[in-house]
Coordinates of C-alpha atoms in Angstrom, one line a residue:
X1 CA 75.6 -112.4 27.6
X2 CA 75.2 -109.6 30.3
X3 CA 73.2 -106.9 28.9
X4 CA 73.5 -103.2 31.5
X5 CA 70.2 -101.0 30.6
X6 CA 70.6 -97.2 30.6
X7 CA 67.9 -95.4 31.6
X8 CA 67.4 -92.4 33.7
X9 CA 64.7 -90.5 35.5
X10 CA 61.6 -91.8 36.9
X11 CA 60.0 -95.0 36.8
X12 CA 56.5 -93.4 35.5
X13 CA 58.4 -92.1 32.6
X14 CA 57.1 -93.1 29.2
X15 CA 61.0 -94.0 28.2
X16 CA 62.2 -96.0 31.5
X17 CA 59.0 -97.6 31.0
X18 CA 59.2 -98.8 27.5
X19 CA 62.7 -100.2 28.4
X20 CA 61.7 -101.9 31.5
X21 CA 59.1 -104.0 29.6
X22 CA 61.9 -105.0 27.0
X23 CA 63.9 -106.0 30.6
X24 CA 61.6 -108.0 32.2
X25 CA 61.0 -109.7 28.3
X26 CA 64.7 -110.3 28.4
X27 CA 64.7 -112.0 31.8
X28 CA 61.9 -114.3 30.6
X29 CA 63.9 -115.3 27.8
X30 CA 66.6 -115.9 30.1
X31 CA 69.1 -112.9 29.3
X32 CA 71.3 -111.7 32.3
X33 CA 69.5 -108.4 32.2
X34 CA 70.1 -105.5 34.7
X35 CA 68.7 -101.5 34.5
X36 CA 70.8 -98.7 36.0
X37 CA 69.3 -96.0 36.7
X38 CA 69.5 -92.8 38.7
X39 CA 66.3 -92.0 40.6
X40 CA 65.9 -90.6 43.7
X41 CA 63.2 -93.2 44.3
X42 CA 65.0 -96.1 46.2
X43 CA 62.1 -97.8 46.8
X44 CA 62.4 -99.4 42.8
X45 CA 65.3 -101.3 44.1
X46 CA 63.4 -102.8 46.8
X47 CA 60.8 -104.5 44.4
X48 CA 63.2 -105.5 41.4
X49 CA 67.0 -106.9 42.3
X50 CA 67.9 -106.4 39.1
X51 CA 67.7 -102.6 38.8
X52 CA 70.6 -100.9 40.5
X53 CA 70.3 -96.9 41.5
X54 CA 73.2 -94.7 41.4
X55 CA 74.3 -93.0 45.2
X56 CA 75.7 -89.5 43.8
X57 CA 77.5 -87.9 46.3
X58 CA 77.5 -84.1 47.6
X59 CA 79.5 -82.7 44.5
X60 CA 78.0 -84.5 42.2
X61 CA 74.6 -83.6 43.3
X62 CA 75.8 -80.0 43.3
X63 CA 77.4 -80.6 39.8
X64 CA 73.4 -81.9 39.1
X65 CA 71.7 -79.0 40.5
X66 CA 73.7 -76.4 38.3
X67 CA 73.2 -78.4 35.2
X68 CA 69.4 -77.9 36.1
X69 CA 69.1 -74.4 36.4
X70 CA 71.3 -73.8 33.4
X71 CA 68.9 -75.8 32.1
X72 CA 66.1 -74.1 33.5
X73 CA 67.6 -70.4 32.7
X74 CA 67.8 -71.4 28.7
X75 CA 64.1 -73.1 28.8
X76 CA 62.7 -69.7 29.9
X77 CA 64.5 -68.1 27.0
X78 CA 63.6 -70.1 24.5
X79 CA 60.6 -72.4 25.3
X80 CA 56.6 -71.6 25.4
X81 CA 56.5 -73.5 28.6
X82 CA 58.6 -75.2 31.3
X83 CA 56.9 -78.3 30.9
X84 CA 58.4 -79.3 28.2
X85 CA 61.7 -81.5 28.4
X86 CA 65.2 -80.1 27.7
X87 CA 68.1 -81.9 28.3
X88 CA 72.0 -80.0 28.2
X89 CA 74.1 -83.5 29.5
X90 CA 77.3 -81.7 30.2
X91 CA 77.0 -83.1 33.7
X92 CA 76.5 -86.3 35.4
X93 CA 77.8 -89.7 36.4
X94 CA 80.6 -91.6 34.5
X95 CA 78.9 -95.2 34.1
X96 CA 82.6 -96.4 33.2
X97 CA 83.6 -96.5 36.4
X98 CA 80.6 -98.4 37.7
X99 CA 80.5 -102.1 39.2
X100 CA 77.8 -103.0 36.6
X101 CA 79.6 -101.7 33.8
X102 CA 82.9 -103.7 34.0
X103 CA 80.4 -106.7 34.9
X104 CA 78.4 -106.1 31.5
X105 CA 79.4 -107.6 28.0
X106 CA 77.3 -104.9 26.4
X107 CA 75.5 -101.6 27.1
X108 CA 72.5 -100.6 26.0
X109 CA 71.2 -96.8 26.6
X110 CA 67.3 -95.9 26.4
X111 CA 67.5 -92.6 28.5
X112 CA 70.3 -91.0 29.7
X113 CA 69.1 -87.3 30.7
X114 CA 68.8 -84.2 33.1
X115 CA 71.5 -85.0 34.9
X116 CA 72.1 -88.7 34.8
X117 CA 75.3 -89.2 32.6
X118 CA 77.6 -86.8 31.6
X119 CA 77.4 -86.8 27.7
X120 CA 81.6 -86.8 27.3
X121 CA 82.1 -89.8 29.2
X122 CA 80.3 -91.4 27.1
X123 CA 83.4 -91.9 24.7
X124 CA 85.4 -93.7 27.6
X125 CA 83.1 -96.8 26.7
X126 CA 84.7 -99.5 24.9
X127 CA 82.1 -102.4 25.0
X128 CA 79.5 -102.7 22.3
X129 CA 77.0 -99.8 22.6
X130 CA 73.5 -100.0 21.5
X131 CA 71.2 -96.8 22.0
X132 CA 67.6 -97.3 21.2
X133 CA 66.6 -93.8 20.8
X134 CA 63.2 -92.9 22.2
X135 CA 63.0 -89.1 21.5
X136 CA 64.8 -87.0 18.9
X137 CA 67.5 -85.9 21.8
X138 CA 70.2 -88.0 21.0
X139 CA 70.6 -85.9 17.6
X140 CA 69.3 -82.2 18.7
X141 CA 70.7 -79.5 20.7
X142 CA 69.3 -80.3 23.6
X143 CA 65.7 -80.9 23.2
X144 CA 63.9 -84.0 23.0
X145 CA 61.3 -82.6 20.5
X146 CA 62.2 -80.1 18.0
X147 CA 59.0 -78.4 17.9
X148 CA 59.2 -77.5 21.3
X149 CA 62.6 -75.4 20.8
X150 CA 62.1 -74.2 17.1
X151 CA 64.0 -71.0 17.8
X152 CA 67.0 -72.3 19.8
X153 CA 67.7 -75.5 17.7
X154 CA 69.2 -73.1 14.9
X155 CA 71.2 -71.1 17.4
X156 CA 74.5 -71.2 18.6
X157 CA 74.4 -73.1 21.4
X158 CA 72.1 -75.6 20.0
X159 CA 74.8 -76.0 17.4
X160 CA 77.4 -76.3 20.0
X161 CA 76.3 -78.9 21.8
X162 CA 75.4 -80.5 18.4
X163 CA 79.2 -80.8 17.9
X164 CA 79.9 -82.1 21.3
X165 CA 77.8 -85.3 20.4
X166 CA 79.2 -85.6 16.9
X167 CA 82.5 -86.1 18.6
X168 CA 81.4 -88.2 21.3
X169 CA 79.4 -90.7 19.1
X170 CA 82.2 -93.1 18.1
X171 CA 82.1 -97.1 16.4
X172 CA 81.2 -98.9 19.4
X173 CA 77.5 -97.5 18.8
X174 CA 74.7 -99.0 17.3
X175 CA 71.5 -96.4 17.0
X176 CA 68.2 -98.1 17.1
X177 CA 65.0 -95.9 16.5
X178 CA 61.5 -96.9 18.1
X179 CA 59.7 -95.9 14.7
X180 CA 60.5 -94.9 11.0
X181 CA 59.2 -91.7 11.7
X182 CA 62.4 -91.5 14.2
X183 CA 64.6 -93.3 11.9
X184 CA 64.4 -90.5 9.0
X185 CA 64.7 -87.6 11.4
X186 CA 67.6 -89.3 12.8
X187 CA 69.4 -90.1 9.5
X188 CA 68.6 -86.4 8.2
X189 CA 70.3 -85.1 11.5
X190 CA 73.3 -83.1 12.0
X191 CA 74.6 -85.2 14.5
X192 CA 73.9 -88.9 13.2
X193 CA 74.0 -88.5 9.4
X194 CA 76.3 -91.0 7.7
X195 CA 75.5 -93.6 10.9
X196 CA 73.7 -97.0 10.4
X197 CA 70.6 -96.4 12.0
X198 CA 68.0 -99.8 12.8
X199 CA 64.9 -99.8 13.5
X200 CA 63.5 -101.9 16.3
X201 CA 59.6 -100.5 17.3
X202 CA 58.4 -99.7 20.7
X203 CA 57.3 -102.8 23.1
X204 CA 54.2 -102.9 25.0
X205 CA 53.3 -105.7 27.8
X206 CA 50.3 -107.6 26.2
X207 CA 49.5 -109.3 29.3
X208 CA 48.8 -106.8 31.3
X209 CA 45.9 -104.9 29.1
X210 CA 42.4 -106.8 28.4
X211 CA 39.8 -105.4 26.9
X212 CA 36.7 -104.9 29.3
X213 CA 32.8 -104.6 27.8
X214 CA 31.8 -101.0 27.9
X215 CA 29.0 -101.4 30.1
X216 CA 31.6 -102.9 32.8
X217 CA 34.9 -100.5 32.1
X218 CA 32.4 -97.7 32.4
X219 CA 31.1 -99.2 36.1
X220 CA 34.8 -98.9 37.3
X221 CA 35.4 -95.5 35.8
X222 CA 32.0 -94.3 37.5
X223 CA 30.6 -93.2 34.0
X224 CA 26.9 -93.1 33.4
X225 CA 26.8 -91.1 30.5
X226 CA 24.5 -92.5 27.0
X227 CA 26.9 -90.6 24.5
X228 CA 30.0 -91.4 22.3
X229 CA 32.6 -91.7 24.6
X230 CA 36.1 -89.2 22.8
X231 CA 39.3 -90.1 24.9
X232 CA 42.0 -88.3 24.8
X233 CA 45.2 -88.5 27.0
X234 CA 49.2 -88.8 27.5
X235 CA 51.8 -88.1 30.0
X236 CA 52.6 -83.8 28.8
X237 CA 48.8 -83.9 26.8
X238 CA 48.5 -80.6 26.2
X239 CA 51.8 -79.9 24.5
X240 CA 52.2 -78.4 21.3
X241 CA 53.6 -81.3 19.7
X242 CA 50.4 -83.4 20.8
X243 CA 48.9 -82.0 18.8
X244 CA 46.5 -80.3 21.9
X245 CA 45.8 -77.0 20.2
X246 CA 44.1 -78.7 16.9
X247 CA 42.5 -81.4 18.8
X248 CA 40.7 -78.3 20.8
X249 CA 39.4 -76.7 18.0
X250 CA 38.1 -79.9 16.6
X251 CA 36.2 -80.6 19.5
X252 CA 34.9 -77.0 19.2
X253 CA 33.4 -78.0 15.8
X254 CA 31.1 -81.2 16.9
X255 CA 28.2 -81.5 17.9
X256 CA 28.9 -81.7 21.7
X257 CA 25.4 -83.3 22.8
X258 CA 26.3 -86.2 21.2
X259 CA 30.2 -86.7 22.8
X260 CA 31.6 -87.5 25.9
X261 CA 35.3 -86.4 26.7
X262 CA 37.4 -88.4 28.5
X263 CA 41.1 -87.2 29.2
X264 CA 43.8 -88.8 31.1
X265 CA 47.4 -87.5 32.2
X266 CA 48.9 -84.4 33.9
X267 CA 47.0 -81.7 32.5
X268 CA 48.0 -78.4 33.3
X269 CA 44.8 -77.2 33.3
X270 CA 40.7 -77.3 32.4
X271 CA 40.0 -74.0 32.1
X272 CA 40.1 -74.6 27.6
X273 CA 37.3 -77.4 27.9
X274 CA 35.0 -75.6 30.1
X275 CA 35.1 -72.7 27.7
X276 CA 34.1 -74.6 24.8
X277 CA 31.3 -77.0 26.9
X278 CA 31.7 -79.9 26.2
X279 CA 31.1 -82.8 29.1
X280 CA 33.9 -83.9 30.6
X281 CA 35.5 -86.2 33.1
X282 CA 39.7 -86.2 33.8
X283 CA 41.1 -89.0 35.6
X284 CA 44.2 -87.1 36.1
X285 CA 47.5 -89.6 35.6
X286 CA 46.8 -93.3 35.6
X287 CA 49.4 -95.5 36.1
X288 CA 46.7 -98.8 37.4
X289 CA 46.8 -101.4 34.4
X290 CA 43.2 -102.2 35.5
X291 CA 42.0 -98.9 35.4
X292 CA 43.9 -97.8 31.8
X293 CA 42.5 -101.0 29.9
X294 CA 38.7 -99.6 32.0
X295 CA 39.4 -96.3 30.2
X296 CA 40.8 -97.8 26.8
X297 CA 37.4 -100.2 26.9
X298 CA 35.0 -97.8 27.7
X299 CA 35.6 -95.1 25.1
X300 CA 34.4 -95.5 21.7
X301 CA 37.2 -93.5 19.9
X302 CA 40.7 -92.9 21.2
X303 CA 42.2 -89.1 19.4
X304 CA 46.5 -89.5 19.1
X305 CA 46.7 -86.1 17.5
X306 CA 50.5 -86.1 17.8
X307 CA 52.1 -84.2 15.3
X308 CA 56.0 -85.2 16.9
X309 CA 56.0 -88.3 18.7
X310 CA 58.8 -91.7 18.9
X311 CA 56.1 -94.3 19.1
X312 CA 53.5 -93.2 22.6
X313 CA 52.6 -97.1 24.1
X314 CA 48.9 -94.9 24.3
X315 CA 47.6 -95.7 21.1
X316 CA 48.7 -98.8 20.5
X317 CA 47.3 -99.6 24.2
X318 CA 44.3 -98.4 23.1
X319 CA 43.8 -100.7 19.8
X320 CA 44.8 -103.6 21.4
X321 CA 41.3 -103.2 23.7
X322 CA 39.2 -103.1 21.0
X323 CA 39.2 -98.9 20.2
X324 CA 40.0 -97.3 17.2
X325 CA 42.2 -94.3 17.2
X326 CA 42.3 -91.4 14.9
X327 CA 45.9 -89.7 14.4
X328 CA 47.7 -87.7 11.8
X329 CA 49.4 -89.4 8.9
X330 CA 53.3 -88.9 8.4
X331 CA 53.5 -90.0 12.2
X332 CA 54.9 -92.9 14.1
X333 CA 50.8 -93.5 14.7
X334 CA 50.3 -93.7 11.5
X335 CA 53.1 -96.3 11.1
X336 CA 50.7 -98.3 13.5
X337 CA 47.4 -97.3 12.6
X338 CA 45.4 -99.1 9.7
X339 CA 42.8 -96.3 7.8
X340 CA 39.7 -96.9 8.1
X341 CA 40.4 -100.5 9.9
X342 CA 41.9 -99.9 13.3
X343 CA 41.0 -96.2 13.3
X344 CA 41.4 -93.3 11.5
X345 CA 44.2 -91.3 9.8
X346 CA 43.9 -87.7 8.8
X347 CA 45.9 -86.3 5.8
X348 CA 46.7 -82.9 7.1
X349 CA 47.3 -81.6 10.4
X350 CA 43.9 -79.9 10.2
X351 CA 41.7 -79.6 12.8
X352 CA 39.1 -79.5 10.3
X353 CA 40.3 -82.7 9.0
X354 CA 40.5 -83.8 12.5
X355 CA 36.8 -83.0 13.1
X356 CA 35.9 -85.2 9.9
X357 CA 37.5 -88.3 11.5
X358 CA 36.2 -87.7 14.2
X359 CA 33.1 -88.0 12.4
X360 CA 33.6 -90.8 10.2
X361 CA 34.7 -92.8 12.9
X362 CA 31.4 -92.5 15.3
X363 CA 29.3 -92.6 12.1
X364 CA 30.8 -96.0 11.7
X365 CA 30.8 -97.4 15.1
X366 CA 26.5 -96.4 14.7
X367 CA 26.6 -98.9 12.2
X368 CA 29.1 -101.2 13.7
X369 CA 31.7 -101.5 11.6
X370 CA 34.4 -102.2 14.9
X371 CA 32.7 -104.3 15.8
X372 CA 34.1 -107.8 14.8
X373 CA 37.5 -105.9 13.8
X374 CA 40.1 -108.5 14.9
X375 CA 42.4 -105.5 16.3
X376 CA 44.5 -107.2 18.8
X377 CA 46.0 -109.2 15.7
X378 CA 48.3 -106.3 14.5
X379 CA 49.3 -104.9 18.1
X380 CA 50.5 -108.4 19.0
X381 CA 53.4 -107.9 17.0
X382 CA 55.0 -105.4 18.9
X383 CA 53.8 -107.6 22.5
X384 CA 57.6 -107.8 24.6
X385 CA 58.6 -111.0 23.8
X386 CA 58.7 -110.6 20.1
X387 CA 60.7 -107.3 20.4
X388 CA 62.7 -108.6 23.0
X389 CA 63.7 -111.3 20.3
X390 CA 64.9 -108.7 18.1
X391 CA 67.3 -107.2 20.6
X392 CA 68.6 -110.8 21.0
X393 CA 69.3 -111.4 17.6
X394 CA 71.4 -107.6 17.8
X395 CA 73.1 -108.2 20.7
X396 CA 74.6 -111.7 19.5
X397 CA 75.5 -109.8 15.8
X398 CA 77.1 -107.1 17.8
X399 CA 78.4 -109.4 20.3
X400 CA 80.5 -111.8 17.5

């Protein structure tokens, strides 16, 4: 059984990420595993054989470069900010004519986008195809979260490309989604209504997160502070669809002499949190296992306030080191979350209602509640090897 991953972009990406923990689970469990992926980086070849880069050549890196700026040219049409991820796929590489797909008894996509595979040629594969969706853009128009493109998804060329999937999507796939939250969007879709859609959840490596005393995690993050330490954090943060704008005006409504913030990620910038004075420390993006389960262990309270989200490997992260987390309910989080045990769910996307778990939740760590909470139990079911087990179990059906 030779299993070819899909993924494209970087290696710090939450999605190549997720799907090179289930490849390295797959390894263990002795699966002929390989990732192909199209990165610029060449030094992720030189410390794991088994993921292969593609070479583009001069046209197809011109090919690449146009697909960008059309890309870029419709963002700044249609889109609050350029930060966000848009994906077109009309150009790219052909994986059909690649060494490691005539090798492969199956395929399995993850990530495919801006400008990694050219979205037509996906219809010349003739293997079994699984596609573990880990954003809403295999059934869009082109973005990878709806709310980011709310005007453009109901326009013309949204609807366009729409049809160009619809076509290309044939009975060699299998869709997986990473959440049920995923799973219904997808099934409502457009594009993938009538479609057999599984759902597998998002994996994260157990072993490499331990939770650290608070005293020591907040020695390594150089924290001296007496207060209740708030963390917030994720790879785009301060997106819409994270929720950024009603987690702001929450913090606006505590009491900020008795809270610490602590964010993580690429933020785009401060100049929101030193308006509304509240003490604060960024650590900017952190990608050192030792120093994310140091800032999972050292807060008291972690706030997910994603409103559209797959399944973030944050959260989860953050439970499994012994911190409760407060997100919205009708979200993948929530899926996760246990109310009122591991955390916190609000009803409403509220930032008033925000505020109030905010509140409930430090009230009860005062009288600690946390603190003999058994909350790696529930994360461990979504540890690698037990997810990995499940794409096993899919590949064999699929496979016979």
């Amino acid at each position: 059984m030779k299993i070819l991953h899909i993924i494209g972009g970087s290696p710090n990406n939450g999605s190549f990420k997720g799907a090179n923990i289930l490849h390295k689970a797959l390894l263990n469990l002795n699966i002929d595993s390989k990732i192909l992926n199209d990165t610029s980086l060449k030094e992720i070849s030189k410390f794991d054989k088994d993921i292969i880069t593609i070479n583009y050549n001069f046209f197809q890196k011109i090919k690449i470069y146009l697909n960008l700026f059309c890309e870029k040219i419709l963002k700044s049409f249609f889109l609050h900010s350029p930060r966000e991820t848009f994906t077109i796929g009309f150009f790219g590489s052909d994986i059909t004519k690649t060494k490691e797909y005539k090798e492969a008894d199956l395929i399995h996509i993850h990530w495919l986008n801006q400008g990694f595979l050219n979205l037509k040629s996906l219809s010349k594969i003739q293997k079994p195809l699984i596609w573990t969706m880990r954003d809403m853009w295999p059934f869009t128009g082109g973005s990878h979260y709806t709310m980011d493109f709310e005007y453009y998804e109901n326009g013309s060329i949204s609807k366009f490309i729409k049809k160009i999937k619809r076509n290309t999507y044939n009975n060699h796939f299998k869709f997986v989604a990473v959440s049920q939250w995923l799973k219904e969007r997808a099934e409502k879709s457009d594009v993938l209504k009538g479609f057999d859609i599984m759902k597998i959840d998002n994996n994260i490596d157990v072993n490499q997160f331990e939770e650290i005393s608070k005293k020591n995690a907040k020695n390594i993050l150089e924290i001296k502070t007496q207060k209740q330490i708030i963390l917030y954090g994720a790879q785009n943060p301060q997106s819409k669809r994270k929720g950024w704008d009603l987690f702001l005006e929450a913090i606006k409504k505590i009491d900020k002499s008795k809270f610490f913030l602590l964010i993580f990620g690429n933020f785009w910038s401060n100049e929101s949190l030193d308006k509304i004075g509240i003490e604060y420390k960024s650590l900017g993006y952190v990608d050192n296992k030792k120093l994310l389960s140091a800032t999972y262990s050292c807060a008291d309270m972690f706030v997910a306030s994603s409103i559209q989200d797959a399944w973030p490997k944050t959260f989860a992260e953050a439970i499994y080191c012994g911190t409760p987390v407060i997100c919205f309910d009708k979200t993948s989080l929530s899926e996760v979350v246990e109310h009122k045990l591991s955390g916190y769910i609000v009803e409403d996307f509220d930032s008033d209602k925000l505020k109030d778990g905010i509140i409930w939740v430090s009230n009860e760590i005062q009288k600690g509640t946390f603190k003999d909470l058994n909350f790696k139990k529930k994360i461990m079911n979504y540890d690698a090897k037990i997810i990995a087990n499940k794409y096993v179990e899919l590949y064999r059906k699929l496979l016979n």
